[in-house]
PDB file of C-alpha atoms in Angstrom:
ATOM      1  CA  UNK A   1      15.278  39.318 164.209  1.00 56.00           C
ATOM      2  CA  UNK A   2      13.010  36.480 163.112  1.00 59.00           C
ATOM      3  CA  UNK A   3      12.704  38.124 159.673  1.00 61.00           C
ATOM      4  CA  UNK A   4      16.494  37.976 159.107  1.00 60.00           C
ATOM      5  CA  UNK A   5      16.496  34.300 160.020  1.00 64.00           C
ATOM      6  CA  UNK A   6      13.846  33.511 157.422  1.00 67.00           C
ATOM      7  CA  UNK A   7      15.704  35.530 154.743  1.00 66.00           C
ATOM      8  CA  UNK A   8      18.930  33.758 155.590  1.00 63.00           C
ATOM      9  CA  UNK A   9      17.201  30.368 155.325  1.00 70.00           C
ATOM     10  CA  UNK A  10      15.787  31.209 151.858  1.00 73.00           C
ATOM     11  CA  UNK A  11      19.202  32.370 150.539  1.00 71.00           C
ATOM     12  CA  UNK A  12      20.833  29.195 151.890  1.00 67.00           C
ATOM     13  CA  UNK A  13      18.160  27.045 150.222  1.00 67.00           C
ATOM     14  CA  UNK A  14      18.669  28.763 146.839  1.00 67.00           C
ATOM     15  CA  UNK A  15      22.431  28.307 147.117  1.00 61.00           C
ATOM     16  CA  UNK A  16      22.040  24.572 147.778  1.00 61.00           C
ATOM     17  CA  UNK A  17      19.648  24.153 144.836  1.00 58.00           C
ATOM     18  CA  UNK A  18      22.054  26.018 142.514  1.00 55.00           C
ATOM     19  CA  UNK A  19      24.985  23.867 143.627  1.00 55.00           C
ATOM     20  CA  UNK A  20      22.983  20.665 143.072  1.00 53.00           C
ATOM     21  CA  UNK A  21      21.923  21.777 139.546  1.00 52.00           C
ATOM     22  CA  UNK A  22      25.469  22.516 138.436  1.00 50.00           C
ATOM     23  CA  UNK A  23      26.645  19.165 139.815  1.00 49.00           C
ATOM     24  CA  UNK A  24      24.579  17.294 137.024  1.00 50.00           C
ATOM     25  CA  UNK A  25      26.680  16.340 133.954  1.00 50.00           C
ATOM     26  CA  UNK A  26      25.337  16.727 130.334  1.00 51.00           C
ATOM     27  CA  UNK A  27      25.143  13.267 128.784  1.00 51.00           C
ATOM     28  CA  UNK A  28      25.451  14.600 125.221  1.00 49.00           C
ATOM     29  CA  UNK A  29      28.596  16.520 126.031  1.00 50.00           C
ATOM     30  CA  UNK A  30      29.977  13.491 127.804  1.00 46.00           C
ATOM     31  CA  UNK A  31      29.370  11.240 124.771  1.00 49.00           C
ATOM     32  CA  UNK A  32      31.045  13.689 122.423  1.00 48.00           C
ATOM     33  CA  UNK A  33      34.142  14.069 124.524  1.00 53.00           C
ATOM     34  CA  UNK A  34      34.461  10.429 125.549  1.00 55.00           C
ATOM     35  CA  UNK A  35      36.384   8.271 123.039  1.00 57.00           C
ATOM     36  CA  UNK A  36      34.381   5.308 121.614  1.00 53.00           C
ATOM     37  CA  UNK A  37      36.154   2.062 120.985  1.00 53.00           C
ATOM     38  CA  UNK A  38      34.675  -0.145 118.124  1.00 56.00           C
ATOM     39  CA  UNK A  39      34.633  -3.874 118.569  1.00 56.00           C
ATOM     40  CA  UNK A  40      35.380  -5.693 115.270  1.00 55.00           C
ATOM     41  CA  UNK A  41      33.576  -8.902 114.276  1.00 60.00           C
ATOM     42  CA  UNK A  42      35.986 -11.528 112.982  1.00 65.00           C
ATOM     43  CA  UNK A  43      33.317 -13.179 110.808  1.00 66.00           C
ATOM     44  CA  UNK A  44      32.381  -9.826 109.254  1.00 65.00           C
ATOM     45  CA  UNK A  45      36.046  -9.083 108.554  1.00 70.00           C
ATOM     46  CA  UNK A  46      36.398 -12.459 106.853  1.00 68.00           C
ATOM     47  CA  UNK A  47      33.339 -11.837 104.648  1.00 73.00           C
ATOM     48  CA  UNK A  48      34.571  -8.398 103.589  1.00 72.00           C
ATOM     49  CA  UNK A  49      38.011  -9.792 102.819  1.00 71.00           C
ATOM     50  CA  UNK A  50      36.498 -12.578 100.703  1.00 68.00           C
ATOM     51  CA  UNK A  51      34.353 -10.015  98.840  1.00 66.00           C
ATOM     52  CA  UNK A  52      37.408  -7.857  98.056  1.00 68.00           C
ATOM     53  CA  UNK A  53      39.291 -10.917  96.833  1.00 63.00           C
ATOM     54  CA  UNK A  54      36.410 -11.943  94.540  1.00 61.00           C
ATOM     55  CA  UNK A  55      36.169  -8.448  93.058  1.00 58.00           C
ATOM     56  CA  UNK A  56      39.907  -8.505  92.456  1.00 57.00           C
ATOM     57  CA  UNK A  57      39.586 -11.892  90.724  1.00 54.00           C
ATOM     58  CA  UNK A  58      36.790 -10.604  88.468  1.00 54.00           C
ATOM     59  CA  UNK A  59      38.781  -7.512  87.596  1.00 52.00           C
ATOM     60  CA  UNK A  60      41.806  -9.619  86.784  1.00 49.00           C
ATOM     61  CA  UNK A  61      39.775 -12.000  84.589  1.00 52.00           C
ATOM     62  CA  UNK A  62      38.388  -9.058  82.622  1.00 49.00           C
ATOM     63  CA  UNK A  63      41.783  -7.483  82.254  1.00 51.00           C
ATOM     64  CA  UNK A  64      43.197 -10.501  80.435  1.00 50.00           C
ATOM     65  CA  UNK A  65      40.562 -10.359  77.697  1.00 53.00           C
ATOM     66  CA  UNK A  66      42.645  -7.865  75.802  1.00 53.00           C
ATOM     67  CA  UNK A  67      46.146  -9.125  75.364  1.00 56.00           C
ATOM     68  CA  UNK A  68      47.028  -5.687  74.212  1.00 61.00           C
ATOM     69  CA  UNK A  69      45.197  -2.484  73.457  1.00 65.00           C
ATOM     70  CA  UNK A  70      43.475  -2.745  70.024  1.00 67.00           C
ATOM     71  CA  UNK A  71      44.728  -0.599  67.191  1.00 72.00           C
ATOM     72  CA  UNK A  72      42.542   2.523  66.946  1.00 73.00           C
ATOM     73  CA  UNK A  73      43.288   2.692  63.185  1.00 77.00           C
ATOM     74  CA  UNK A  74      41.997  -0.828  62.460  1.00 78.00           C
ATOM     75  CA  UNK A  75      39.436  -1.377  59.667  1.00 81.00           C
ATOM     76  CA  UNK A  76      35.740  -0.990  60.489  1.00 82.00           C
ATOM     77  CA  UNK A  77      33.654  -2.770  57.789  1.00 84.00           C
ATOM     78  CA  UNK A  78      30.335  -1.382  59.004  1.00 84.00           C
ATOM     79  CA  UNK A  79      31.573   2.202  59.027  1.00 83.00           C
ATOM     80  CA  UNK A  80      33.252   1.706  55.637  1.00 82.00           C
ATOM     81  CA  UNK A  81      29.969   0.417  54.140  1.00 84.00           C
ATOM     82  CA  UNK A  82      28.087   3.477  55.416  1.00 84.00           C
ATOM     83  CA  UNK A  83      30.738   5.802  53.995  1.00 83.00           C
ATOM     84  CA  UNK A  84      30.659   4.096  50.587  1.00 81.00           C
ATOM     85  CA  UNK A  85      26.855   4.269  50.534  1.00 80.00           C
ATOM     86  CA  UNK A  86      26.372   7.890  51.519  1.00 82.00           C
ATOM     87  CA  UNK A  87      29.592   9.439  50.207  1.00 83.00           C
ATOM     88  CA  UNK A  88      29.133  11.889  47.327  1.00 82.00           C
ATOM     89  CA  UNK A  89      31.754  11.149  44.671  1.00 81.00           C
ATOM     90  CA  UNK A  90      33.162  14.188  42.863  1.00 81.00           C
ATOM     91  CA  UNK A  91      30.313  16.351  44.178  1.00 79.00           C
ATOM     92  CA  UNK A  92      27.951  14.536  41.785  1.00 82.00           C
ATOM     93  CA  UNK A  93      24.751  14.860  43.766  1.00 81.00           C
ATOM     94  CA  UNK A  94      22.585  13.700  40.848  1.00 82.00           C
ATOM     95  CA  UNK A  95      24.287  10.317  40.714  1.00 81.00           C
ATOM     96  CA  UNK A  96      24.168  10.106  44.490  1.00 81.00           C
ATOM     97  CA  UNK A  97      20.418  10.889  44.558  1.00 82.00           C
ATOM     98  CA  UNK A  98      19.781   8.286  41.844  1.00 81.00           C
ATOM     99  CA  UNK A  99      20.854   5.604  44.294  1.00 79.00           C
ATOM    100  CA  UNK A 100      17.893   6.502  46.514  1.00 78.00           C
ATOM    101  CA  UNK A 101      14.812   6.549  44.234  1.00 76.00           C
ATOM    102  CA  UNK A 102      11.665   8.050  45.669  1.00 73.00           C
ATOM    103  CA  UNK A 103       8.852   5.607  46.333  1.00 68.00           C
ATOM    104  CA  UNK A 104       5.709   7.240  44.972  1.00 64.00           C
ATOM    105  CA  UNK A 105       3.477   4.354  46.035  1.00 64.00           C
ATOM    106  CA  UNK A 106       1.809   4.923  49.382  1.00 60.00           C
ATOM    107  CA  UNK A 107       0.135   1.519  49.426  1.00 63.00           C
ATOM    108  CA  UNK A 108       1.624  -1.158  51.611  1.00 61.00           C
ATOM    109  CA  UNK A 109       2.633  -4.392  50.003  1.00 62.00           C
ATOM    110  CA  UNK A 110       1.222  -7.699  51.203  1.00 63.00           C
ATOM    111  CA  UNK A 111      -0.650 -10.832  50.291  1.00 68.00           C
ATOM    112  CA  UNK A 112      -4.173 -10.283  49.027  1.00 67.00           C
ATOM    113  CA  UNK A 113      -6.662 -11.827  51.404  1.00 69.00           C
ATOM    114  CA  UNK A 114      -8.890 -14.350  49.637  1.00 64.00           C
ATOM    115  CA  UNK A 115     -12.528 -13.319  49.603  1.00 71.00           C
ATOM    116  CA  UNK A 116     -15.664 -15.066  48.554  1.00 71.00           C
ATOM    117  CA  UNK A 117     -17.681 -14.142  45.507  1.00 82.00           C
ATOM    118  CA  UNK A 118     -20.621 -11.827  46.068  1.00 86.00           C
ATOM    119  CA  UNK A 119     -23.004 -13.704  43.811  1.00 91.00           C
ATOM    120  CA  UNK A 120     -22.689 -16.817  46.004  1.00 91.00           C
ATOM    121  CA  UNK A 121     -24.373 -14.937  48.861  1.00 91.00           C
ATOM    122  CA  UNK A 122     -27.195 -13.957  46.511  1.00 93.00           C
ATOM    123  CA  UNK A 123     -27.615 -17.581  45.391  1.00 93.00           C
ATOM    124  CA  UNK A 124     -27.660 -18.763  49.018  1.00 93.00           C
ATOM    125  CA  UNK A 125     -30.387 -16.246  49.861  1.00 94.00           C
ATOM    126  CA  UNK A 126     -32.359 -17.332  46.797  1.00 95.00           C
ATOM    127  CA  UNK A 127     -32.113 -21.016  47.768  1.00 94.00           C
ATOM    128  CA  UNK A 128     -33.191 -20.320  51.352  1.00 94.00           C
ATOM    129  CA  UNK A 129     -36.139 -18.174  50.219  1.00 95.00           C
ATOM    130  CA  UNK A 130     -37.068 -20.716  47.548  1.00 93.00           C
ATOM    131  CA  UNK A 131     -37.016 -23.544  50.096  1.00 92.00           C
ATOM    132  CA  UNK A 132     -39.095 -21.461  52.527  1.00 93.00           C
ATOM    133  CA  UNK A 133     -41.714 -20.713  49.866  1.00 93.00           C
ATOM    134  CA  UNK A 134     -42.015 -24.386  48.920  1.00 89.00           C
ATOM    135  CA  UNK A 135     -42.236 -25.332  52.586  1.00 89.00           C
ATOM    136  CA  UNK A 136     -44.932 -22.687  53.183  1.00 90.00           C
ATOM    137  CA  UNK A 137     -47.170 -23.529  50.220  1.00 89.00           C
ATOM    138  CA  UNK A 138     -46.677 -27.319  50.186  1.00 87.00           C
ATOM    139  CA  UNK A 139     -46.192 -28.408  53.815  1.00 88.00           C
ATOM    140  CA  UNK A 140     -48.035 -31.731  53.429  1.00 85.00           C
ATOM    141  CA  UNK A 141     -46.025 -32.771  50.374  1.00 83.00           C
ATOM    142  CA  UNK A 142     -42.735 -31.898  52.062  1.00 85.00           C
ATOM    143  CA  UNK A 143     -43.643 -33.852  55.183  1.00 86.00           C
ATOM    144  CA  UNK A 144     -44.573 -36.834  53.027  1.00 83.00           C
ATOM    145  CA  UNK A 145     -41.262 -36.658  51.159  1.00 81.00           C
ATOM    146  CA  UNK A 146     -39.245 -36.527  54.362  1.00 81.00           C
ATOM    147  CA  UNK A 147     -41.185 -39.266  56.157  1.00 84.00           C
ATOM    148  CA  UNK A 148     -41.406 -41.572  53.119  1.00 80.00           C
ATOM    149  CA  UNK A 149     -37.631 -41.809  52.981  1.00 75.00           C
ATOM    150  CA  UNK A 150     -37.672 -43.492  56.399  1.00 76.00           C
ATOM    151  CA  UNK A 151     -41.107 -45.186  56.457  1.00 77.00           C
ATOM    152  CA  UNK A 152     -42.054 -48.013  54.097  1.00 74.00           C
ATOM    153  CA  UNK A 153     -45.737 -47.520  54.873  1.00 79.00           C
ATOM    154  CA  UNK A 154     -45.754 -43.917  53.658  1.00 79.00           C
ATOM    155  CA  UNK A 155     -43.639 -44.917  50.646  1.00 74.00           C
ATOM    156  CA  UNK A 156     -46.187 -47.572  49.687  1.00 75.00           C
ATOM    157  CA  UNK A 157     -49.005 -45.044  49.980  1.00 77.00           C
ATOM    158  CA  UNK A 158     -47.159 -42.571  47.731  1.00 74.00           C
ATOM    159  CA  UNK A 159     -46.536 -45.284  45.124  1.00 70.00           C
ATOM    160  CA  UNK A 160     -50.222 -46.187  45.086  1.00 70.00           C
ATOM    161  CA  UNK A 161     -51.395 -42.611  44.712  1.00 68.00           C
ATOM    162  CA  UNK A 162     -48.656 -41.662  42.206  1.00 63.00           C
ATOM    163  CA  UNK A 163     -49.785 -38.042  42.375  1.00 65.00           C
ATOM    164  CA  UNK A 164     -46.854 -36.473  44.209  1.00 64.00           C
ATOM    165  CA  UNK A 165     -44.445 -37.007  41.327  1.00 65.00           C
ATOM    166  CA  UNK A 166     -46.831 -35.447  38.815  1.00 69.00           C
ATOM    167  CA  UNK A 167     -47.400 -32.158  40.630  1.00 75.00           C
ATOM    168  CA  UNK A 168     -45.750 -28.761  40.922  1.00 81.00           C
ATOM    169  CA  UNK A 169     -44.062 -29.542  44.263  1.00 81.00           C
ATOM    170  CA  UNK A 170     -42.150 -32.307  42.498  1.00 82.00           C
ATOM    171  CA  UNK A 171     -40.840 -29.826  39.915  1.00 86.00           C
ATOM    172  CA  UNK A 172     -39.812 -27.343  42.601  1.00 90.00           C
ATOM    173  CA  UNK A 173     -38.078 -30.016  44.701  1.00 89.00           C
ATOM    174  CA  UNK A 174     -36.226 -31.346  41.682  1.00 89.00           C
ATOM    175  CA  UNK A 175     -35.077 -27.861  40.695  1.00 92.00           C
ATOM    176  CA  UNK A 176     -33.979 -27.177  44.275  1.00 93.00           C
ATOM    177  CA  UNK A 177     -32.005 -30.425  44.279  1.00 91.00           C
ATOM    178  CA  UNK A 178     -30.149 -29.486  41.090  1.00 92.00           C
ATOM    179  CA  UNK A 179     -29.266 -25.963  42.277  1.00 94.00           C
ATOM    180  CA  UNK A 180     -28.036 -27.073  45.703  1.00 93.00           C
ATOM    181  CA  UNK A 181     -25.895 -29.923  44.366  1.00 91.00           C
ATOM    182  CA  UNK A 182     -24.583 -27.653  41.597  1.00 91.00           C
ATOM    183  CA  UNK A 183     -23.490 -25.047  44.149  1.00 92.00           C
ATOM    184  CA  UNK A 184     -21.839 -27.747  46.251  1.00 91.00           C
ATOM    185  CA  UNK A 185     -19.881 -28.981  43.228  1.00 88.00           C
ATOM    186  CA  UNK A 186     -18.869 -25.411  42.379  1.00 90.00           C
ATOM    187  CA  UNK A 187     -17.544 -24.748  45.891  1.00 89.00           C
ATOM    188  CA  UNK A 188     -15.699 -28.075  45.923  1.00 86.00           C
ATOM    189  CA  UNK A 189     -14.116 -27.281  42.566  1.00 84.00           C
ATOM    190  CA  UNK A 190     -12.977 -23.898  43.870  1.00 84.00           C
ATOM    191  CA  UNK A 191     -11.431 -25.562  46.900  1.00 82.00           C
ATOM    192  CA  UNK A 192      -9.570 -28.064  44.689  1.00 80.00           C
ATOM    193  CA  UNK A 193      -8.535 -25.202  42.345  1.00 79.00           C
ATOM    194  CA  UNK A 194      -9.949 -26.884  39.259  1.00 77.00           C
ATOM    195  CA  UNK A 195      -9.997 -24.882  36.024  1.00 77.00           C
ATOM    196  CA  UNK A 196     -12.884 -24.798  33.553  1.00 77.00           C
ATOM    197  CA  UNK A 197     -13.543 -22.938  30.295  1.00 81.00           C
ATOM    198  CA  UNK A 198     -15.796 -20.528  32.200  1.00 80.00           C
ATOM    199  CA  UNK A 199     -16.012 -19.394  35.776  1.00 83.00           C
ATOM    200  CA  UNK A 200     -18.268 -17.751  38.315  1.00 87.00           C
ATOM    201  CA  UNK A 201     -22.023 -17.750  37.997  1.00 90.00           C
ATOM    202  CA  UNK A 202     -21.907 -19.320  34.529  1.00 91.00           C
ATOM    203  CA  UNK A 203     -20.041 -22.332  35.910  1.00 89.00           C
ATOM    204  CA  UNK A 204     -22.613 -22.681  38.686  1.00 92.00           C
ATOM    205  CA  UNK A 205     -25.467 -22.722  36.160  1.00 92.00           C
ATOM    206  CA  UNK A 206     -23.585 -25.252  34.027  1.00 91.00           C
ATOM    207  CA  UNK A 207     -23.024 -27.592  36.976  1.00 89.00           C
ATOM    208  CA  UNK A 208     -26.649 -27.305  38.095  1.00 92.00           C
ATOM    209  CA  UNK A 209     -27.906 -28.030  34.576  1.00 92.00           C
ATOM    210  CA  UNK A 210     -25.468 -30.946  34.309  1.00 88.00           C
ATOM    211  CA  UNK A 211     -26.742 -32.484  37.555  1.00 89.00           C
ATOM    212  CA  UNK A 212     -30.395 -32.080  36.579  1.00 91.00           C
ATOM    213  CA  UNK A 213     -29.775 -33.374  33.054  1.00 90.00           C
ATOM    214  CA  UNK A 214     -27.714 -36.366  34.150  1.00 85.00           C
ATOM    215  CA  UNK A 215     -30.178 -37.605  36.755  1.00 85.00           C
ATOM    216  CA  UNK A 216     -33.126 -36.921  34.450  1.00 88.00           C
ATOM    217  CA  UNK A 217     -31.438 -39.012  31.770  1.00 87.00           C
ATOM    218  CA  UNK A 218     -31.004 -41.797  34.314  1.00 84.00           C
ATOM    219  CA  UNK A 219     -34.735 -41.723  35.149  1.00 86.00           C
ATOM    220  CA  UNK A 220     -35.640 -41.812  31.446  1.00 88.00           C
ATOM    221  CA  UNK A 221     -33.374 -44.797  30.853  1.00 85.00           C
ATOM    222  CA  UNK A 222     -35.000 -46.607  33.778  1.00 83.00           C
ATOM    223  CA  UNK A 223     -38.463 -45.888  32.370  1.00 84.00           C
ATOM    224  CA  UNK A 224     -37.441 -47.217  28.962  1.00 87.00           C
ATOM    225  CA  UNK A 225     -35.972 -50.371  30.488  1.00 81.00           C
ATOM    226  CA  UNK A 226     -39.148 -50.913  32.480  1.00 81.00           C
ATOM    227  CA  UNK A 227     -41.199 -50.639  29.303  1.00 83.00           C
ATOM    228  CA  UNK A 228     -38.940 -52.962  27.304  1.00 82.00           C
ATOM    229  CA  UNK A 229     -38.711 -55.679  29.956  1.00 77.00           C
ATOM    230  CA  UNK A 230     -42.306 -55.245  31.153  1.00 77.00           C
ATOM    231  CA  UNK A 231     -41.369 -54.341  34.726  1.00 75.00           C
ATOM    232  CA  UNK A 232     -43.124 -50.999  34.917  1.00 79.00           C
ATOM    233  CA  UNK A 233     -44.334 -51.465  38.482  1.00 78.00           C
ATOM    234  CA  UNK A 234     -40.871 -52.413  39.677  1.00 76.00           C
ATOM    235  CA  UNK A 235     -39.299 -49.436  37.911  1.00 79.00           C
ATOM    236  CA  UNK A 236     -41.965 -47.082  39.256  1.00 80.00           C
ATOM    237  CA  UNK A 237     -41.248 -48.133  42.836  1.00 78.00           C
ATOM    238  CA  UNK A 238     -37.515 -47.803  42.349  1.00 78.00           C
ATOM    239  CA  UNK A 239     -37.858 -44.391  40.691  1.00 81.00           C
ATOM    240  CA  UNK A 240     -39.957 -43.252  43.654  1.00 80.00           C
ATOM    241  CA  UNK A 241     -37.098 -44.208  45.975  1.00 79.00           C
ATOM    242  CA  UNK A 242     -34.691 -42.283  43.739  1.00 81.00           C
ATOM    243  CA  UNK A 243     -36.853 -39.164  43.847  1.00 83.00           C
ATOM    244  CA  UNK A 244     -37.118 -39.330  47.615  1.00 82.00           C
ATOM    245  CA  UNK A 245     -33.351 -39.773  47.858  1.00 83.00           C
ATOM    246  CA  UNK A 246     -32.734 -36.722  45.678  1.00 84.00           C
ATOM    247  CA  UNK A 247     -35.153 -34.517  47.588  1.00 86.00           C
ATOM    248  CA  UNK A 248     -33.816 -35.543  50.996  1.00 86.00           C
ATOM    249  CA  UNK A 249     -30.285 -35.010  49.716  1.00 87.00           C
ATOM    250  CA  UNK A 250     -31.266 -31.452  48.770  1.00 88.00           C
ATOM    251  CA  UNK A 251     -32.638 -30.823  52.271  1.00 88.00           C
ATOM    252  CA  UNK A 252     -29.524 -32.268  53.929  1.00 88.00           C
ATOM    253  CA  UNK A 253     -27.089 -30.477  51.615  1.00 91.00           C
ATOM    254  CA  UNK A 254     -28.652 -27.036  52.099  1.00 92.00           C
ATOM    255  CA  UNK A 255     -27.062 -26.324  55.540  1.00 91.00           C
ATOM    256  CA  UNK A 256     -23.788 -27.864  54.343  1.00 91.00           C
ATOM    257  CA  UNK A 257     -23.689 -25.528  51.339  1.00 92.00           C
ATOM    258  CA  UNK A 258     -24.524 -22.508  53.518  1.00 91.00           C
ATOM    259  CA  UNK A 259     -21.700 -23.337  55.935  1.00 90.00           C
ATOM    260  CA  UNK A 260     -19.364 -24.159  53.027  1.00 89.00           C
ATOM    261  CA  UNK A 261     -19.866 -20.751  51.425  1.00 87.00           C
ATOM    262  CA  UNK A 262     -19.763 -18.605  54.580  1.00 86.00           C
ATOM    263  CA  UNK A 263     -16.870 -20.079  56.566  1.00 83.00           C
ATOM    264  CA  UNK A 264     -13.138 -19.683  56.040  1.00 78.00           C
ATOM    265  CA  UNK A 265     -11.447 -21.498  53.160  1.00 76.00           C
ATOM    266  CA  UNK A 266      -9.279 -23.536  55.541  1.00 79.00           C
ATOM    267  CA  UNK A 267     -12.400 -25.452  56.594  1.00 81.00           C
ATOM    268  CA  UNK A 268     -13.502 -26.169  53.019  1.00 81.00           C
ATOM    269  CA  UNK A 269     -11.972 -29.640  53.032  1.00 82.00           C
ATOM    270  CA  UNK A 270     -14.121 -30.623  56.006  1.00 87.00           C
ATOM    271  CA  UNK A 271     -17.342 -29.721  54.190  1.00 86.00           C
ATOM    272  CA  UNK A 272     -16.183 -31.521  51.046  1.00 83.00           C
ATOM    273  CA  UNK A 273     -15.689 -34.731  52.988  1.00 85.00           C
ATOM    274  CA  UNK A 274     -18.991 -34.239  54.817  1.00 88.00           C
ATOM    275  CA  UNK A 275     -20.747 -34.031  51.443  1.00 85.00           C
ATOM    276  CA  UNK A 276     -19.042 -37.196  50.201  1.00 82.00           C
ATOM    277  CA  UNK A 277     -20.033 -39.082  53.351  1.00 87.00           C
ATOM    278  CA  UNK A 278     -23.634 -37.878  52.992  1.00 87.00           C
ATOM    279  CA  UNK A 279     -23.793 -38.982  49.346  1.00 81.00           C
ATOM    280  CA  UNK A 280     -22.448 -42.419  50.222  1.00 82.00           C
ATOM    281  CA  UNK A 281     -24.868 -42.724  53.143  1.00 84.00           C
ATOM    282  CA  UNK A 282     -27.881 -41.767  51.023  1.00 80.00           C
ATOM    283  CA  UNK A 283     -26.771 -44.168  48.283  1.00 77.00           C
ATOM    284  CA  UNK A 284     -26.424 -47.061  50.746  1.00 79.00           C
ATOM    285  CA  UNK A 285     -29.833 -46.380  52.323  1.00 77.00           C
ATOM    286  CA  UNK A 286     -31.443 -46.073  48.890  1.00 73.00           C
ATOM    287  CA  UNK A 287     -29.869 -49.310  47.659  1.00 73.00           C
ATOM    288  CA  UNK A 288     -30.775 -51.278  50.793  1.00 76.00           C
ATOM    289  CA  UNK A 289     -34.408 -50.161  50.733  1.00 71.00           C
ATOM    290  CA  UNK A 290     -34.909 -50.672  47.007  1.00 68.00           C
ATOM    291  CA  UNK A 291     -32.859 -53.867  46.904  1.00 68.00           C
ATOM    292  CA  UNK A 292     -34.714 -55.430  49.809  1.00 68.00           C
ATOM    293  CA  UNK A 293     -38.056 -54.605  48.209  1.00 67.00           C
ATOM    294  CA  UNK A 294     -37.070 -55.872  44.774  1.00 67.00           C
ATOM    295  CA  UNK A 295     -35.368 -59.067  45.927  1.00 65.00           C
ATOM    296  CA  UNK A 296     -38.278 -59.949  48.180  1.00 69.00           C
ATOM    297  CA  UNK A 297     -40.916 -59.571  45.445  1.00 68.00           C
ATOM    298  CA  UNK A 298     -39.056 -60.560  42.270  1.00 66.00           C
ATOM    299  CA  UNK A 299     -36.833 -63.506  41.447  1.00 68.00           C
ATOM    300  CA  UNK A 300     -34.067 -62.975  38.892  1.00 65.00           C
ATOM    301  CA  UNK A 301     -30.341 -63.745  38.579  1.00 68.00           C
ATOM    302  CA  UNK A 302     -28.116 -61.595  40.789  1.00 67.00           C
ATOM    303  CA  UNK A 303     -25.859 -60.830  37.839  1.00 72.00           C
ATOM    304  CA  UNK A 304     -28.601 -58.567  36.466  1.00 71.00           C
ATOM    305  CA  UNK A 305     -28.513 -56.554  39.659  1.00 68.00           C
ATOM    306  CA  UNK A 306     -24.738 -56.198  39.387  1.00 73.00           C
ATOM    307  CA  UNK A 307     -25.021 -55.066  35.759  1.00 74.00           C
ATOM    308  CA  UNK A 308     -27.643 -52.517  36.741  1.00 70.00           C
ATOM    309  CA  UNK A 309     -25.514 -51.102  39.569  1.00 69.00           C
ATOM    310  CA  UNK A 310     -22.487 -50.738  37.315  1.00 73.00           C
ATOM    311  CA  UNK A 311     -24.444 -49.241  34.403  1.00 72.00           C
ATOM    312  CA  UNK A 312     -26.939 -46.902  36.062  1.00 70.00           C
ATOM    313  CA  UNK A 313     -25.614 -46.214  39.559  1.00 71.00           C
ATOM    314  CA  UNK A 314     -21.820 -46.148  39.522  1.00 73.00           C
ATOM    315  CA  UNK A 315     -21.331 -45.129  35.898  1.00 75.00           C
ATOM    316  CA  UNK A 316     -23.248 -41.789  36.100  1.00 70.00           C
ATOM    317  CA  UNK A 317     -21.286 -40.759  39.189  1.00 72.00           C
ATOM    318  CA  UNK A 318     -17.984 -41.686  37.552  1.00 75.00           C
ATOM    319  CA  UNK A 319     -18.917 -39.754  34.410  1.00 72.00           C
ATOM    320  CA  UNK A 320     -19.921 -36.733  36.494  1.00 67.00           C
ATOM    321  CA  UNK A 321     -16.640 -36.716  38.427  1.00 69.00           C
ATOM    322  CA  UNK A 322     -14.572 -37.216  35.260  1.00 71.00           C
ATOM    323  CA  UNK A 323     -16.331 -34.396  33.445  1.00 65.00           C
ATOM    324  CA  UNK A 324     -15.783 -32.058  36.393  1.00 62.00           C
ATOM    325  CA  UNK A 325     -12.134 -33.094  36.769  1.00 64.00           C
ATOM    326  CA  UNK A 326     -12.319 -34.317  40.373  1.00 59.00           C
TER     327      UNK A 326
END
């Protein structure tokens, strides 16, 4: 009897659990079957209405561009030009092909890039090697030449000895001066596009010989004047200053000439002006040193000094520039 009571209690418990499970409602099914009411935002409606109105205004403004539909049979100049160019008249393909000649040249056209002359590099190397050899074999003489241009004491010692200007180093320095100044004049003439009867290496040799010959002639004239007016000592001192000026000019012009020949042509004007400034500076220093020495030791009318400057200082430079066409 107790067993039936327990079985009855279990069946009743299962029935209650089943009834409770079926009493739960599916939320998904409820959401699908329940109508959803959307709440409209008045501000959002106003924005969408304004957007539709603006699109309508843009569409209307574009629609009035064409007053009426263009004629499809209107003339088309671009298309007509293509037809006239490529149309074969009367099936004459030979005449049509003649209008399009074949270009047999495969080289592109352009402006030739200016290039330097090869022999200039060889001359630069020769000048550098020549200067190095002189510096190696005659270091004392070169130091004396450089220091005497700035020191009156060393200049006085050189004038007393008078051996430097009668030796081989003097010849080498003088030759180096002529070659360097000649190359500078050649490069300046190329930059100014001056024309001469000959060109290239021959013109360089001519300019170098002209520089050496002109300054040698000036020294000879000074020696003759010193002999005629019995001022040999004065002329010897002044000629020593001239030699030192020439040799120092060669040393200073060597890097300028190297840069002049190796850099682009658009910088050539800068080196030309640098050379002119250096020449003027050396001339002023030479004149001040020699003039101060001469005026302090010798008394003579100043008009003689002016005549000398015009005849033997300015005149050779003017003749040189006129001959070269600068």
